[in-house]
Every structure is written in C-alpha cells, then in structure tokens.
Amino acid sequence: MLHAIRFYYSFRNTIVILIGFISFCTHVAAQKEIRSYRADRQIQYLTKELSVPHDSVGYSIFLPTATPVGAVVFFGNTAYTKENYADESDMIIPALQKQLAVIFLSSGKIIDFYFHHTDLKRADSILNLATTRHQIPKNRLLLCGLSLAGTRAMRYVMYCMDRRANSKIMPRAIAISDAPLDMIRFWGEESFAMEVQHNQMSAGEARFILPLLEKNLGKPQNKQSYFSYSPFCYSAPK
C-alpha cells in the first residue's frame, strides 16, 4: 500500500510540475464538463470463458473560462465519472487554473493495450475531435496514465513521434506511473504470478493477461513482435 501511495503522489507531483511547464497562466478555475460519447455494443473476449462488454467510446472535457492554451489528457477505457477516475480528477482544478483543458479519453475496451494500428487510430480520432472542436493547440498536450493507461499513453506518443497520426498531434510532455512497458518482462511477471499463486488478485489478472499477450504478440519466444510493441524492452538489441 505504501508503494502505491508513493507512486500516486510522485505521479501527481510530476503532472503538477508539467502543467506549469506547459502553461504559465493563472486563472480562477470553473469546472465546465462537456461529454461526447457513442455507445459501443461490442464484446471483448479475454479468454474462452471470460468476456466483458465494451463501454462508451469518446471523451469528457473540462474547459477553463478562457480559450484553452493546451490540455492534460488521460487515456482511459471507460466514460468519465469521478468514481472511475478518482485520482485523475484531482488534476482538474490545477489544470484549469493554468488555462488548460482536461480531457478523459475512453477507448471503450475494458482491457486495452493499443496492440494494433486500429486501436491507435481510434484514440487519435477521438483526441483530434476533442482538440479541434474546442480549439486546443495540438502541440501543447500533456499525456498521462496510471498502470495500463500509462502504456496506452506511451504507445500513442510513439505513434505521434513516428508521424503516423492523421491528426498531426505532437504532444509536449508525458507523465506515466507503474505502466507495463517491457512486455517480455511483463510476460515473465504474469507467468510467475500464475505459477506461485501467492496473490490471488495477481494470479487472477494473469489468467486473462497471458492469453491476451499470446493472442496479439504470440509466444514470448517470438521476441521480435514483443520488441516491436514494447515502448521499452531491456532485452532488445541495442
């Protein structure tokens, strides 16, 4: 628990610092939320026995009183509610005070690694719609994510840096915490949790994470697909 608290406050402080880096403005914050979602009735099959329905796809945005000078973007997987995004919601007021919008993206998939180009293209389309509609500069974005949301944020940054994003978005900064980046190591951790069964929550996660990795990246012996996907991989050729 102590590690989780330390991770969160370190992550929170990093975002606050980067908010100051993106905007030097100071304004009175006024929360105005605009929601733009569409229903997604697809089913995500995690294993042969386990499936979950998709959530809504789209975004929620909190806007400052004046025209935004940039935005803080959180890479979620469900429609925004304060309960679903309790930690991230702490960043709304500090961002609005700096004349930054706060955007919560929802990909709809409950477990979303952005394995494929179509996943990245969907996220790019949502973020492009939000920034265009609300006149937010596309080169003044701080991308954020905790855990798997951090993996999504990093994957999207790489997508933009490779000039593959149709939106021409070029993020200014990224802040992530406790995000799986090295998928070969991640496979090893999940396999170990499954084998030793020391923590039932970790073992339960591994039951659907390992099939997802195998379905999308193959066995870990197929290292090239893991190297290509991983934002960072310790064992990749230097």
Short mmCIF file of C-alpha atoms in Angstrom, two decimals:
data_model
loop_
_atom_site.label_atom_id
_atom_site.label_comp_id
_atom_site.label_asym_id
_atom_site.label_seq_id
_atom_site.Cartn_x
_atom_site.Cartn_y
_atom_site.Cartn_z
CA MET A 1 0.00 0.00 0.00
CA LEU A 2 2.87 2.36 0.86
CA HIS A 3 4.37 1.82 -2.60
CA ALA A 4 1.01 2.59 -4.24
CA ILE A 5 0.69 5.83 -2.24
CA ARG A 6 4.26 6.84 -3.11
CA PHE A 7 3.66 6.07 -6.79
CA TYR A 8 0.49 8.17 -6.80
CA TYR A 9 1.94 11.24 -5.09
CA SER A 10 5.09 11.13 -7.21
CA PHE A 11 2.88 10.85 -10.31
CA ARG A 12 0.60 13.67 -9.11
CA ASN A 13 3.53 15.99 -8.36
CA THR A 14 5.07 15.28 -11.76
CA ILE A 15 1.82 16.25 -13.50
CA VAL A 16 1.56 19.46 -11.46
CA ILE A 17 5.14 20.39 -12.43
CA LEU A 18 4.49 19.64 -16.12
CA ILE A 19 1.25 21.64 -16.03
CA GLY A 20 3.37 24.62 -15.02
CA PHE A 21 5.78 23.87 -17.83
CA ILE A 22 3.01 23.86 -20.46
CA SER A 23 1.24 26.99 -19.19
CA PHE A 24 2.39 29.96 -17.13
CA CYS A 25 -1.14 31.43 -16.99
CA THR A 26 -3.07 31.68 -13.72
CA HIS A 27 -6.87 31.89 -13.77
CA VAL A 28 -9.79 31.21 -11.48
CA ALA A 29 -10.93 27.64 -12.15
CA ALA A 30 -14.52 26.97 -13.19
CA GLN A 31 -15.48 23.38 -13.93
CA LYS A 32 -17.48 23.04 -17.13
CA GLU A 33 -17.75 19.45 -18.35
CA ILE A 34 -18.75 18.55 -21.90
CA ARG A 35 -19.39 14.89 -22.73
CA SER A 36 -19.18 13.36 -26.21
CA TYR A 37 -19.70 9.58 -26.32
CA ARG A 38 -21.24 6.95 -28.52
CA ALA A 39 -22.45 3.51 -27.48
CA ASP A 40 -20.23 0.54 -28.36
CA ARG A 41 -22.11 -2.75 -28.20
CA GLN A 42 -19.13 -4.99 -28.97
CA ILE A 43 -17.88 -7.69 -26.62
CA GLN A 44 -14.24 -8.09 -25.60
CA TYR A 45 -13.25 -11.76 -25.25
CA LEU A 46 -10.41 -12.03 -22.74
CA THR A 47 -10.38 -15.85 -22.64
CA LYS A 48 -12.69 -18.59 -23.92
CA GLU A 49 -14.61 -18.39 -20.64
CA LEU A 50 -14.33 -14.67 -19.86
CA SER A 51 -15.79 -11.75 -21.81
CA VAL A 52 -16.78 -8.17 -20.95
CA PRO A 53 -18.94 -5.67 -22.85
CA HIS A 54 -17.31 -2.53 -24.21
CA ASP A 55 -18.03 0.79 -22.52
CA SER A 56 -18.88 4.02 -24.34
CA VAL A 57 -16.32 5.45 -26.78
CA GLY A 58 -15.48 9.15 -26.79
CA TYR A 59 -14.37 11.80 -24.34
CA SER A 60 -15.24 14.10 -21.49
CA ILE A 61 -13.58 17.50 -21.37
CA PHE A 62 -13.33 20.13 -18.64
CA LEU A 63 -12.76 23.61 -20.05
CA PRO A 64 -11.30 26.74 -18.47
CA THR A 65 -13.21 30.02 -18.63
CA ALA A 66 -10.91 31.38 -21.37
CA THR A 67 -9.75 29.70 -24.57
CA PRO A 68 -7.52 26.74 -23.60
CA VAL A 69 -3.77 27.17 -24.14
CA GLY A 70 -3.30 23.40 -24.03
CA ALA A 71 -4.68 20.27 -22.38
CA VAL A 72 -3.95 17.47 -19.94
CA VAL A 73 -5.08 14.16 -21.46
CA PHE A 74 -5.86 10.96 -19.53
CA PHE A 75 -6.03 7.71 -21.51
CA GLY A 76 -8.98 5.86 -20.02
CA ASN A 77 -11.05 2.89 -21.06
CA THR A 78 -14.49 3.92 -19.76
CA ALA A 79 -16.68 7.02 -19.83
CA TYR A 80 -15.67 9.60 -17.23
CA THR A 81 -17.17 9.55 -13.75
CA LYS A 82 -15.45 10.95 -10.68
CA GLU A 83 -15.64 7.48 -9.12
CA ASN A 84 -13.90 5.79 -12.07
CA TYR A 85 -11.19 8.45 -12.24
CA ALA A 86 -10.85 9.48 -8.59
CA ASP A 87 -7.08 10.08 -8.61
CA GLU A 88 -7.00 11.72 -12.04
CA SER A 89 -9.86 14.06 -11.07
CA ASP A 90 -7.52 15.75 -8.56
CA MET A 91 -5.73 17.28 -11.55
CA ILE A 92 -8.75 19.12 -12.95
CA ILE A 93 -8.58 22.25 -10.78
CA PRO A 94 -4.77 22.75 -11.04
CA ALA A 95 -5.01 22.41 -14.83
CA LEU A 96 -7.97 24.79 -15.21
CA GLN A 97 -6.17 27.37 -13.09
CA LYS A 98 -3.40 27.30 -15.72
CA GLN A 99 -5.94 27.73 -18.54
CA LEU A 100 -5.50 24.09 -19.59
CA ALA A 101 -8.39 21.84 -20.56
CA VAL A 102 -8.58 18.33 -19.10
CA ILE A 103 -9.60 15.51 -21.44
CA PHE A 104 -10.58 11.98 -20.41
CA LEU A 105 -10.48 9.62 -23.40
CA SER A 106 -12.48 6.40 -23.45
CA SER A 107 -11.48 3.69 -25.89
CA GLY A 108 -14.41 1.52 -24.80
CA LYS A 109 -12.27 -1.59 -24.29
CA ILE A 110 -12.04 -2.52 -20.62
CA ILE A 111 -8.57 -4.06 -21.10
CA ASP A 112 -6.83 -2.06 -23.82
CA PHE A 113 -3.13 -2.32 -24.68
CA TYR A 114 -3.32 -0.47 -28.02
CA PHE A 115 -1.88 -3.59 -29.64
CA HIS A 116 -2.85 -2.64 -33.18
CA HIS A 117 -2.80 0.31 -35.55
CA THR A 118 -6.60 0.42 -35.46
CA ASP A 119 -6.50 0.97 -31.67
CA LEU A 120 -4.10 3.89 -32.04
CA LYS A 121 -6.05 5.31 -34.95
CA ARG A 122 -9.25 5.24 -32.86
CA ALA A 123 -7.56 7.09 -29.97
CA ASP A 124 -6.10 9.61 -32.41
CA SER A 125 -9.52 10.21 -33.95
CA ILE A 126 -11.11 10.86 -30.53
CA LEU A 127 -8.33 13.21 -29.41
CA ASN A 128 -8.34 15.01 -32.76
CA LEU A 129 -12.10 15.59 -32.44
CA ALA A 130 -11.73 16.98 -28.90
CA THR A 131 -8.81 19.30 -29.69
CA THR A 132 -10.32 20.57 -32.95
CA ARG A 133 -13.82 21.11 -31.60
CA HIS A 134 -12.56 23.03 -28.55
CA GLN A 135 -9.71 24.94 -30.27
CA ILE A 136 -6.89 23.36 -28.27
CA PRO A 137 -3.35 23.64 -29.70
CA LYS A 138 -2.25 20.17 -30.84
CA ASN A 139 1.36 20.75 -29.82
CA ARG A 140 0.60 21.69 -26.19
CA LEU A 141 -0.70 18.41 -24.77
CA LEU A 142 0.42 16.61 -21.60
CA LEU A 143 -0.46 12.91 -21.89
CA CYS A 144 -0.95 10.98 -18.65
CA GLY A 145 -1.74 7.48 -17.45
CA LEU A 146 -1.55 5.18 -14.44
CA SER A 147 -0.78 1.49 -14.94
CA LEU A 148 -2.11 0.20 -18.29
CA ALA A 149 -3.36 3.71 -19.13
CA GLY A 150 0.31 4.74 -18.98
CA THR A 151 1.16 2.05 -21.52
CA ARG A 152 -1.55 3.43 -23.81
CA ALA A 153 -0.23 6.98 -23.39
CA MET A 154 3.33 5.90 -24.25
CA ARG A 155 2.17 3.86 -27.25
CA TYR A 156 0.27 6.88 -28.53
CA VAL A 157 3.28 9.19 -28.06
CA MET A 158 5.40 6.80 -30.15
CA TYR A 159 2.64 6.75 -32.78
CA CYS A 160 2.73 10.55 -32.96
CA MET A 161 6.52 10.76 -32.93
CA ASP A 162 6.64 8.34 -35.86
CA ARG A 163 4.43 10.83 -37.79
CA ARG A 164 1.71 8.20 -38.26
CA ALA A 165 -1.10 10.17 -36.59
CA ASN A 166 -3.58 11.62 -39.08
CA SER A 167 -4.36 14.37 -36.57
CA LYS A 168 -0.76 15.71 -36.74
CA ILE A 169 -0.86 15.87 -32.92
CA MET A 170 2.59 16.29 -31.37
CA PRO A 171 2.44 16.03 -27.54
CA ARG A 172 4.57 18.39 -25.46
CA ALA A 173 5.11 16.03 -22.49
CA ILE A 174 4.09 12.69 -20.96
CA ALA A 175 3.68 11.54 -17.34
CA ILE A 176 3.06 7.87 -16.56
CA SER A 177 3.36 5.69 -13.45
CA ASP A 178 3.57 1.93 -12.86
CA ALA A 179 2.96 1.22 -16.55
CA PRO A 180 3.99 -2.08 -18.22
CA LEU A 181 6.47 -1.08 -20.94
CA ASP A 182 8.70 -4.16 -21.38
CA MET A 183 6.30 -6.88 -22.48
CA ILE A 184 8.84 -9.69 -22.24
CA ARG A 185 9.40 -8.87 -18.57
CA PHE A 186 5.67 -8.34 -18.13
CA TRP A 187 5.01 -11.82 -19.53
CA GLY A 188 7.53 -13.20 -17.03
CA GLU A 189 5.90 -11.42 -14.09
CA GLU A 190 2.42 -12.62 -15.06
CA SER A 191 3.65 -16.18 -15.61
CA PHE A 192 5.32 -16.15 -12.18
CA ALA A 193 2.13 -14.87 -10.51
CA MET A 194 0.17 -17.65 -12.20
CA GLU A 195 2.69 -20.30 -11.17
CA VAL A 196 3.17 -19.46 -7.49
CA GLN A 197 -0.45 -18.38 -6.76
CA HIS A 198 0.81 -16.28 -3.84
CA ASN A 199 -1.56 -13.39 -4.50
CA GLN A 200 -4.99 -14.33 -5.80
CA MET A 201 -5.58 -10.91 -7.39
CA SER A 202 -2.31 -11.12 -9.35
CA ALA A 203 -2.97 -14.73 -10.34
CA GLY A 204 -6.49 -13.84 -11.46
CA GLU A 205 -5.15 -11.00 -13.62
CA ALA A 206 -2.59 -13.33 -15.19
CA ARG A 207 -5.35 -15.74 -16.28
CA PHE A 208 -6.56 -13.25 -18.88
CA ILE A 209 -3.43 -11.12 -19.45
CA LEU A 210 -1.31 -14.06 -20.64
CA PRO A 211 -3.86 -15.21 -23.28
CA LEU A 212 -4.21 -11.58 -24.45
CA LEU A 213 -0.45 -11.23 -24.90
CA GLU A 214 -0.23 -14.58 -26.69
CA LYS A 215 -3.18 -13.76 -28.96
CA ASN A 216 -1.77 -10.39 -30.03
CA LEU A 217 2.01 -10.82 -29.78
CA GLY A 218 2.49 -14.59 -29.88
CA LYS A 219 4.59 -16.66 -27.51
CA PRO A 220 7.45 -14.79 -25.79
CA GLN A 221 9.87 -16.89 -27.84
CA ASN A 222 8.69 -14.75 -30.77
CA LYS A 223 10.76 -11.89 -29.42
CA GLN A 224 10.59 -9.61 -32.45
CA SER A 225 6.86 -8.92 -32.02
CA TYR A 226 7.47 -8.14 -28.35
CA PHE A 227 10.39 -5.84 -29.23
CA SER A 228 8.25 -4.04 -31.83
CA TYR A 229 5.34 -3.49 -29.46
CA SER A 230 7.19 -2.59 -26.25
CA PRO A 231 7.85 1.12 -25.68
CA PHE A 232 10.99 -0.08 -23.87
CA CYS A 233 12.47 -3.57 -23.80
CA TYR A 234 15.53 -4.40 -21.69
CA SER A 235 16.49 -7.43 -23.77
CA ALA A 236 16.02 -5.80 -27.18
CA PRO A 237 19.15 -5.49 -29.35
CA LYS A 238 20.98 -2.24 -28.63
#
